[in-house]
Coordinates of N, CA and C in Angstrom, one line a residue:
M1 N -21.1 25.4 -28.0 CA -20.4 24.1 -28.0 C -18.9 24.3 -27.7
L2 N -18.3 25.3 -28.2 CA -16.9 25.6 -27.8 C -16.7 25.9 -26.3
A3 N -17.7 26.5 -25.7 CA -17.7 26.8 -24.3 C -17.6 25.5 -23.5
L4 N -18.4 24.5 -23.9 CA -18.4 23.2 -23.3 C -17.1 22.5 -23.4
L5 N -16.5 22.6 -24.6 CA -15.1 22.0 -24.8 C -14.1 22.6 -23.9
V6 N -14.1 23.9 -23.8 CA -13.1 24.7 -23.0 C -13.4 24.3 -21.5
A7 N -14.6 24.3 -21.1 CA -14.9 24.0 -19.7 C -14.5 22.6 -19.4
G8 N -14.6 21.7 -20.3 CA -14.2 20.3 -20.1 C -12.7 20.2 -19.9
C9 N -11.9 21.1 -20.5 CA -10.5 21.0 -20.3 C -10.1 21.3 -18.9
G10 N -10.8 22.1 -18.2 CA -10.5 22.4 -16.8 C -10.7 21.2 -15.9
N11 N -11.3 20.1 -16.3 CA -11.5 19.0 -15.4 C -10.3 18.0 -15.5
Q12 N -9.4 18.3 -16.4 CA -8.3 17.4 -16.5 C -7.4 17.5 -15.3
D13 N -6.7 16.4 -15.0 CA -5.8 16.4 -13.8 C -4.7 17.4 -14.0
D14 N -4.5 18.2 -13.0 CA -3.5 19.3 -13.1 C -2.1 18.8 -13.0
D15 N -1.9 17.5 -12.6 CA -0.5 17.0 -12.6 C -0.2 16.0 -13.7
A16 N -1.1 16.0 -14.7 CA -0.8 15.1 -15.9 C 0.4 15.5 -16.7
S17 N 0.9 16.7 -16.5 CA 2.1 17.2 -17.2 C 3.3 16.4 -16.7
E18 N 3.3 15.9 -15.5 CA 4.5 15.2 -15.0 C 4.1 13.7 -14.9
P19 N 4.7 12.9 -15.8 CA 4.4 11.5 -15.9 C 4.8 10.8 -14.6
A20 N 4.0 9.8 -14.2 CA 4.3 9.0 -13.0 C 5.1 7.8 -13.4
E21 N 6.0 7.5 -12.5 CA 6.8 6.3 -12.7 C 6.0 5.1 -12.2
E22 N 5.8 4.1 -13.0 CA 5.1 2.9 -12.6 C 6.0 2.0 -11.7
L23 N 5.5 1.7 -10.5 CA 6.3 0.9 -9.6 C 5.6 -0.5 -9.5
T24 N 6.5 -1.4 -9.0 CA 5.9 -2.7 -8.5 C 6.2 -2.7 -7.0
W25 N 5.6 -3.7 -6.4 CA 5.7 -3.7 -4.9 C 7.2 -4.1 -4.5
D26 N 7.9 -4.8 -5.4 CA 9.3 -5.1 -5.1 C 10.1 -3.8 -5.1
D27 N 9.7 -2.8 -5.8 CA 10.4 -1.5 -5.8 C 10.4 -0.8 -4.4
L28 N 9.5 -1.2 -3.5 CA 9.3 -0.6 -2.2 C 10.2 -1.3 -1.2
L29 N 10.9 -2.4 -1.6 CA 11.7 -3.2 -0.7 C 13.2 -2.8 -0.9
P30 N 13.9 -2.5 0.2 CA 15.4 -2.3 0.0 C 16.0 -3.6 -0.5
A31 N 17.0 -3.5 -1.3 CA 17.6 -4.7 -1.9 C 18.2 -5.6 -0.9
D32 N 18.7 -5.0 0.2 CA 19.4 -5.9 1.2 C 18.5 -6.4 2.3
W33 N 17.2 -6.1 2.3 CA 16.2 -6.6 3.3 C 15.8 -8.0 3.0
Q34 N 16.1 -8.9 4.0 CA 15.9 -10.3 3.8 C 15.1 -10.9 5.0
P35 N 13.8 -10.7 5.2 CA 13.1 -11.1 6.3 C 13.0 -12.6 6.5
E36 N 13.3 -13.3 5.4 CA 13.2 -14.8 5.4 C 14.3 -15.4 6.3
K37 N 15.4 -14.6 6.6 CA 16.4 -15.0 7.5 C 15.9 -15.4 8.9
L38 N 14.8 -14.6 9.3 CA 14.2 -14.8 10.6 C 13.6 -16.2 10.6
L39 N 13.0 -16.7 9.5 CA 12.4 -18.0 9.5 C 13.3 -19.1 9.5
E40 N 14.6 -18.9 9.3 CA 15.6 -20.0 9.3 C 15.7 -20.7 10.6
D41 N 15.3 -20.0 11.7 CA 15.4 -20.5 13.0 C 14.1 -21.4 13.3
F42 N 13.1 -21.4 12.5 CA 11.9 -22.1 12.7 C 11.6 -23.0 11.5
N43 N 11.1 -24.2 11.7 CA 10.6 -25.0 10.7 C 9.1 -24.8 10.7
V44 N 8.6 -23.8 10.0 CA 7.3 -23.3 10.0 C 6.2 -24.4 9.8
E45 N 6.6 -25.4 9.0 CA 5.6 -26.5 8.7 C 5.4 -27.4 10.0
D46 N 6.3 -27.3 10.9 CA 6.2 -28.2 12.1 C 5.7 -27.4 13.3
V47 N 5.3 -26.1 13.1 CA 4.8 -25.3 14.2 C 3.3 -25.2 14.1
A48 N 2.5 -25.8 15.0 CA 1.1 -25.7 15.0 C 0.7 -24.5 15.7
D49 N -0.6 -24.0 15.5 CA -1.1 -22.8 16.1 C -1.0 -22.8 17.6
E50 N -1.2 -23.9 18.2 CA -1.2 -23.9 19.7 C 0.3 -24.1 20.3
D51 N 1.2 -24.3 19.4 CA 2.6 -24.4 19.8 C 3.2 -23.1 20.3
P52 N 3.8 -23.0 21.5 CA 4.3 -21.8 22.0 C 5.3 -21.1 21.1
R53 N 6.0 -21.9 20.2 CA 6.9 -21.3 19.3 C 6.1 -20.5 18.2
A54 N 4.9 -20.8 18.0 CA 4.1 -20.1 17.0 C 3.9 -18.6 17.5
A55 N 3.6 -18.5 18.8 CA 3.4 -17.2 19.4 C 4.7 -16.4 19.3
E56 N 5.8 -17.1 19.6 CA 7.1 -16.4 19.6 C 7.4 -16.0 18.2
L57 N 7.2 -16.8 17.2 CA 7.4 -16.5 15.8 C 6.5 -15.3 15.4
M58 N 5.3 -15.3 15.8 CA 4.3 -14.2 15.4 C 4.8 -12.9 16.0
D59 N 5.3 -12.9 17.3 CA 5.8 -11.7 17.9 C 7.0 -11.2 17.1
K60 N 7.9 -12.1 16.8 CA 9.1 -11.6 16.0 C 8.7 -11.1 14.7
L61 N 7.8 -11.7 14.0 CA 7.4 -11.3 12.7 C 6.7 -9.9 12.8
Q62 N 5.8 -9.7 13.7 CA 5.2 -8.4 13.9 C 6.2 -7.3 14.2
A63 N 7.1 -7.5 15.0 CA 8.2 -6.5 15.3 C 9.0 -6.2 14.0
L64 N 9.3 -7.3 13.3 CA 10.1 -7.1 12.1 C 9.3 -6.3 11.0
W65 N 8.0 -6.7 10.9 CA 7.1 -6.0 9.9 C 6.9 -4.6 10.2
Q66 N 6.8 -4.2 11.5 CA 6.5 -2.8 11.9 C 7.8 -2.0 11.6
Q67 N 8.9 -2.5 11.7 CA 10.2 -1.8 11.5 C 10.8 -2.0 10.2
A68 N 10.0 -2.6 9.2 CA 10.6 -3.0 7.9 C 11.2 -1.7 7.3
P69 N 12.4 -1.8 6.8 CA 13.0 -0.6 6.2 C 12.4 -0.2 4.9
V70 N 12.5 1.0 4.5 CA 11.9 1.6 3.3 C 13.0 2.0 2.4
V71 N 12.6 2.4 1.2 CA 13.5 2.9 0.2 C 13.5 4.4 0.2
P72 N 14.5 5.1 0.9 CA 14.4 6.6 1.0 C 14.4 7.3 -0.4
E73 N 15.0 6.7 -1.4 CA 15.1 7.3 -2.7 C 13.7 7.5 -3.3
L74 N 12.7 6.9 -2.8 CA 11.3 7.0 -3.4 C 10.7 8.3 -2.9
D75 N 11.2 8.9 -1.8 CA 10.6 10.2 -1.3 C 10.6 11.3 -2.3
G76 N 9.4 11.8 -2.5 CA 9.2 13.0 -3.4 C 9.0 12.6 -4.9
R77 N 9.1 11.3 -5.2 CA 8.9 10.9 -6.6 C 7.4 10.7 -6.9
R78 N 7.1 11.1 -8.1 CA 5.7 10.9 -8.6 C 5.6 9.4 -9.1
V79 N 4.7 8.7 -8.5 CA 4.6 7.2 -8.8 C 3.2 6.8 -9.1
R80 N 3.1 5.6 -9.7 CA 1.8 5.0 -10.0 C 2.0 3.5 -9.5
L81 N 1.1 3.0 -8.7 CA 1.3 1.7 -8.1 C -0.1 1.0 -8.0
P82 N -0.2 -0.2 -8.4 CA -1.4 -1.0 -8.3 C -1.5 -1.6 -6.9
G83 N -2.7 -1.9 -6.5 CA -2.9 -2.6 -5.2 C -4.3 -2.7 -4.8
F84 N -4.6 -3.2 -3.6 CA -5.9 -3.4 -3.1 C -6.2 -2.4 -2.0
V85 N -7.5 -2.0 -2.0 CA -8.0 -1.0 -1.0 C -8.4 -1.6 0.3
V86 N -7.8 -1.1 1.4 CA -8.3 -1.5 2.7 C -8.6 -0.2 3.4
P87 N -9.9 0.2 3.5 CA -10.3 1.4 4.1 C -9.8 1.5 5.6
V88 N -9.4 2.7 6.0 CA -9.0 2.9 7.3 C -10.2 3.1 8.2
D89 N -11.3 3.7 7.7 CA -12.6 3.8 8.4 C -13.5 2.9 7.7
L90 N -13.9 1.8 8.3 CA -14.7 0.8 7.7 C -16.2 1.2 7.7
Q91 N -16.5 2.3 8.3 CA -17.9 2.7 8.4 C -18.2 3.7 7.3
A92 N -17.2 4.2 6.6 CA -17.4 5.3 5.6 C -18.0 4.7 4.3
E93 N -19.0 5.5 3.7 CA -19.5 5.1 2.4 C -18.6 5.6 1.3
K94 N -17.9 6.7 1.5 CA -16.9 7.2 0.6 C -15.6 7.2 1.3
I95 N -14.6 6.7 0.6 CA -13.3 6.5 1.2 C -12.3 7.6 0.9
N96 N -12.0 8.4 2.0 CA -11.0 9.5 1.8 C -9.6 9.0 2.1
A97 N -9.5 7.9 2.8 CA -8.1 7.4 3.2 C -8.2 5.9 3.3
F98 N -7.1 5.3 2.8 CA -7.1 3.8 2.9 C -5.6 3.3 2.9
L99 N -5.5 2.1 3.2 CA -4.2 1.4 3.1 C -4.2 0.7 1.7
L100 N -3.1 0.9 0.9 CA -2.9 0.2 -0.3 C -2.0 -0.9 0.0
V101 N -2.4 -2.1 -0.3 CA -1.6 -3.3 0.0 C -1.5 -4.2 -1.3
P102 N -0.4 -5.1 -1.3 CA -0.1 -5.8 -2.6 C -1.0 -7.0 -2.9
Y103 N -1.7 -7.5 -1.9 CA -2.5 -8.7 -2.2 C -3.8 -8.7 -1.5
F104 N -4.7 -9.4 -2.1 CA -6.1 -9.5 -1.6 C -6.1 -10.1 -0.2
G105 N -6.9 -9.5 0.7 CA -7.0 -10.0 2.1 C -6.0 -9.5 3.1
A106 N -5.0 -8.7 2.6 CA -4.0 -8.2 3.5 C -4.7 -7.3 4.5
C107 N -4.1 -7.2 5.7 CA -4.6 -6.4 6.9 C -5.8 -7.1 7.6
I108 N -6.4 -8.0 6.9 CA -7.5 -8.8 7.6 C -6.9 -10.0 8.2
H109 N -5.9 -10.6 7.5 CA -5.1 -11.7 8.0 C -4.0 -11.2 8.9
V110 N -3.6 -12.1 9.8 CA -2.5 -11.8 10.7 C -1.3 -12.6 10.3
P111 N -0.1 -12.0 10.3 CA 0.1 -10.6 10.4 C -0.2 -9.9 9.1
P112 N -0.4 -8.6 9.2 CA -0.6 -7.8 8.0 C 0.7 -7.7 7.3
P113 N 0.7 -7.1 6.1 CA 2.0 -7.0 5.3 C 3.0 -6.1 6.1
P114 N 4.3 -6.2 5.8 CA 5.3 -5.4 6.5 C 5.0 -3.9 6.1
A115 N 5.5 -3.0 6.9 CA 5.3 -1.6 6.7 C 5.8 -1.1 5.3
N116 N 6.9 -1.8 4.8 CA 7.4 -1.4 3.5 C 6.6 -2.0 2.3
Q117 N 5.5 -2.7 2.6 CA 4.6 -3.2 1.6 C 3.2 -2.7 1.8
T118 N 3.1 -1.5 2.5 CA 1.8 -0.9 2.8 C 2.0 0.6 2.6
V119 N 1.0 1.2 1.8 CA 1.1 2.6 1.6 C -0.2 3.3 2.1
Y120 N -0.1 4.3 2.9 CA -1.2 5.0 3.4 C -1.6 6.1 2.3
V121 N -2.8 6.0 1.8 CA -3.3 6.9 0.7 C -4.4 7.8 1.2
Q122 N -4.3 9.1 0.9 CA -5.3 10.0 1.1 C -5.7 10.5 -0.3
T123 N -7.0 10.5 -0.6 CA -7.5 10.9 -1.9 C -7.5 12.4 -2.0
R124 N -7.7 12.8 -3.2 CA -7.7 14.3 -3.5 C -8.9 14.9 -2.8
E125 N -8.7 16.2 -2.4 CA -9.8 16.9 -1.7 C -11.0 16.9 -2.6
G126 N -12.1 16.5 -1.9 CA -13.4 16.5 -2.6 C -13.6 15.4 -3.6
R127 N -12.6 14.4 -3.7 CA -12.7 13.3 -4.6 C -12.5 12.0 -3.9
P128 N -13.4 11.6 -3.0 CA -13.2 10.3 -2.3 C -13.3 9.2 -3.2
Y129 N -12.8 8.1 -2.8 CA -12.9 6.9 -3.6 C -14.2 6.2 -3.2
V130 N -15.0 5.9 -4.2 CA -16.3 5.2 -4.0 C -16.1 3.8 -4.6
G131 N -16.0 2.9 -3.7 CA -15.8 1.5 -4.2 C -16.0 0.6 -3.0
A132 N -15.5 -0.6 -3.2 CA -15.7 -1.7 -2.2 C -14.4 -2.1 -1.5
L133 N -14.5 -2.7 -0.4 CA -13.4 -3.3 0.3 C -12.6 -4.2 -0.6
F134 N -11.3 -4.0 -0.7 CA -10.4 -4.8 -1.4 C -10.6 -4.7 -3.0
D135 N -11.1 -3.5 -3.4 CA -11.1 -3.3 -4.9 C -9.6 -3.2 -5.3
T136 N -9.4 -3.5 -6.6 CA -8.1 -3.4 -7.1 C -8.0 -2.0 -7.9
V137 N -7.0 -1.2 -7.5 CA -7.0 0.1 -8.1 C -5.5 0.5 -8.5
W138 N -5.4 1.6 -9.3 CA -4.2 2.2 -9.5 C -4.2 3.5 -8.6
V139 N -3.1 3.7 -7.9 CA -2.9 5.0 -7.1 C -1.8 5.7 -7.7
E140 N -2.0 7.0 -8.0 CA -1.0 7.9 -8.6 C -0.8 9.1 -7.7
G141 N 0.4 9.5 -7.5 CA 0.7 10.7 -6.7 C 2.1 10.7 -6.3
T142 N 2.4 11.7 -5.4 CA 3.8 11.9 -5.0 C 4.0 11.0 -3.7
M143 N 5.0 10.1 -3.8 CA 5.3 9.2 -2.7 C 6.1 10.0 -1.6
Q144 N 5.7 9.7 -0.4 CA 6.5 10.2 0.8 C 6.9 9.0 1.6
V145 N 8.1 9.1 2.0 CA 8.6 8.0 2.9 C 8.3 8.5 4.3
E146 N 7.2 8.0 4.8 CA 6.7 8.5 6.1 C 5.9 7.4 6.8
Q147 N 6.1 7.1 8.1 CA 5.4 6.1 8.8 C 4.0 6.5 9.1
F148 N 3.1 5.5 9.0 CA 1.7 5.7 9.4 C 1.3 4.4 10.1
D149 N 0.6 4.6 11.3 CA 0.2 3.5 12.1 C -1.3 3.5 12.3
S150 N -1.9 2.3 12.1 CA -3.3 2.2 12.4 C -3.5 0.8 13.0
D151 N -4.8 0.5 13.4 CA -5.1 -0.8 14.0 C -5.0 -1.9 12.9
L152 N -5.2 -1.5 11.6 CA -5.1 -2.5 10.6 C -3.7 -2.8 10.1
G153 N -2.8 -2.0 10.4 CA -1.4 -2.2 10.0 C -0.6 -0.9 10.0
N154 N 0.7 -1.1 9.7 CA 1.6 0.1 9.7 C 2.0 0.3 8.2
A155 N 2.1 1.5 7.8 CA 2.6 1.8 6.5 C 3.9 2.6 6.5
G156 N 4.8 2.2 5.6 CA 6.1 2.9 5.6 C 6.1 4.0 4.6
Y157 N 5.0 4.1 3.8 CA 4.9 5.1 2.7 C 3.6 5.8 2.8
R158 N 3.5 7.0 2.2 CA 2.3 7.8 2.2 C 2.1 8.5 0.8
I159 N 0.9 8.5 0.3 CA 0.6 9.3 -0.9 C -0.6 10.1 -0.6
E160 N -0.4 11.5 -0.6 CA -1.5 12.4 -0.4 C -2.0 13.0 -1.7
Q161 N -3.2 13.4 -1.7 CA -3.8 14.0 -2.9 C -3.7 13.0 -4.1
A162 N -4.0 11.8 -3.8 CA -3.8 10.7 -4.8 C -4.9 10.6 -5.8
R163 N -4.6 10.3 -6.9 CA -5.5 10.0 -8.0 C -5.7 8.5 -7.9
V164 N -7.0 8.1 -7.7 CA -7.3 6.7 -7.6 C -8.2 6.3 -8.8
T165 N -7.8 5.3 -9.5 CA -8.6 4.8 -10.7 C -8.8 3.3 -10.6
P166 N -9.8 2.7 -11.2 CA -9.9 1.3 -11.2 C -8.7 0.7 -11.9
Y167 N -8.4 -0.5 -11.5 CA -7.2 -1.2 -12.1 C -7.5 -1.7 -13.5
E168 N -6.7 -1.3 -14.4 CA -6.8 -1.8 -15.8 C -5.4 -2.0 -16.3
I169 N -5.1 -3.0 -17.0 CA -3.8 -3.2 -17.5 C -3.5 -2.3 -18.6
K170 N -2.4 -1.6 -18.6 CA -2.1 -0.7 -19.7 C -1.6 -1.5 -20.9
E171 N -2.1 -1.1 -22.1 CA -1.7 -1.8 -23.3 C -0.7 -1.0 -24.0

């Protein structure tokens, strides 16, 4: 019996000794970044999809979103962040890499979230995430301020060797 207890201790997360800082999505935005200023030139409610101004606005938004500034101070910090899973490989049964986004449906709708609201996540070696598209999860690991580009969207942050767990509110 003691052998089973000792063996079970080896399965604990090796980085549990360093607590993760719980972040919100607002923490990933620089304080001085104000993308709504772009919209001041447009009365969005008066712009229909077929209006040429809609295409102009979409182009400006996509350029702004791709170059969205990040918070350099987050680099190297151990963090915990909730969000929604958007697999990078939609054919995979087990997800080894995905985009973590702040709201349901992101990356499927156009435009996707800005780069500073998207985190590229790689799961721990041998521990793929087994779940569904747009599951809500907690991701824990060391944040890197690093650009990642995919067809689904651009990420301004990356977490490798991430611990991914189902979303539950901490009590």
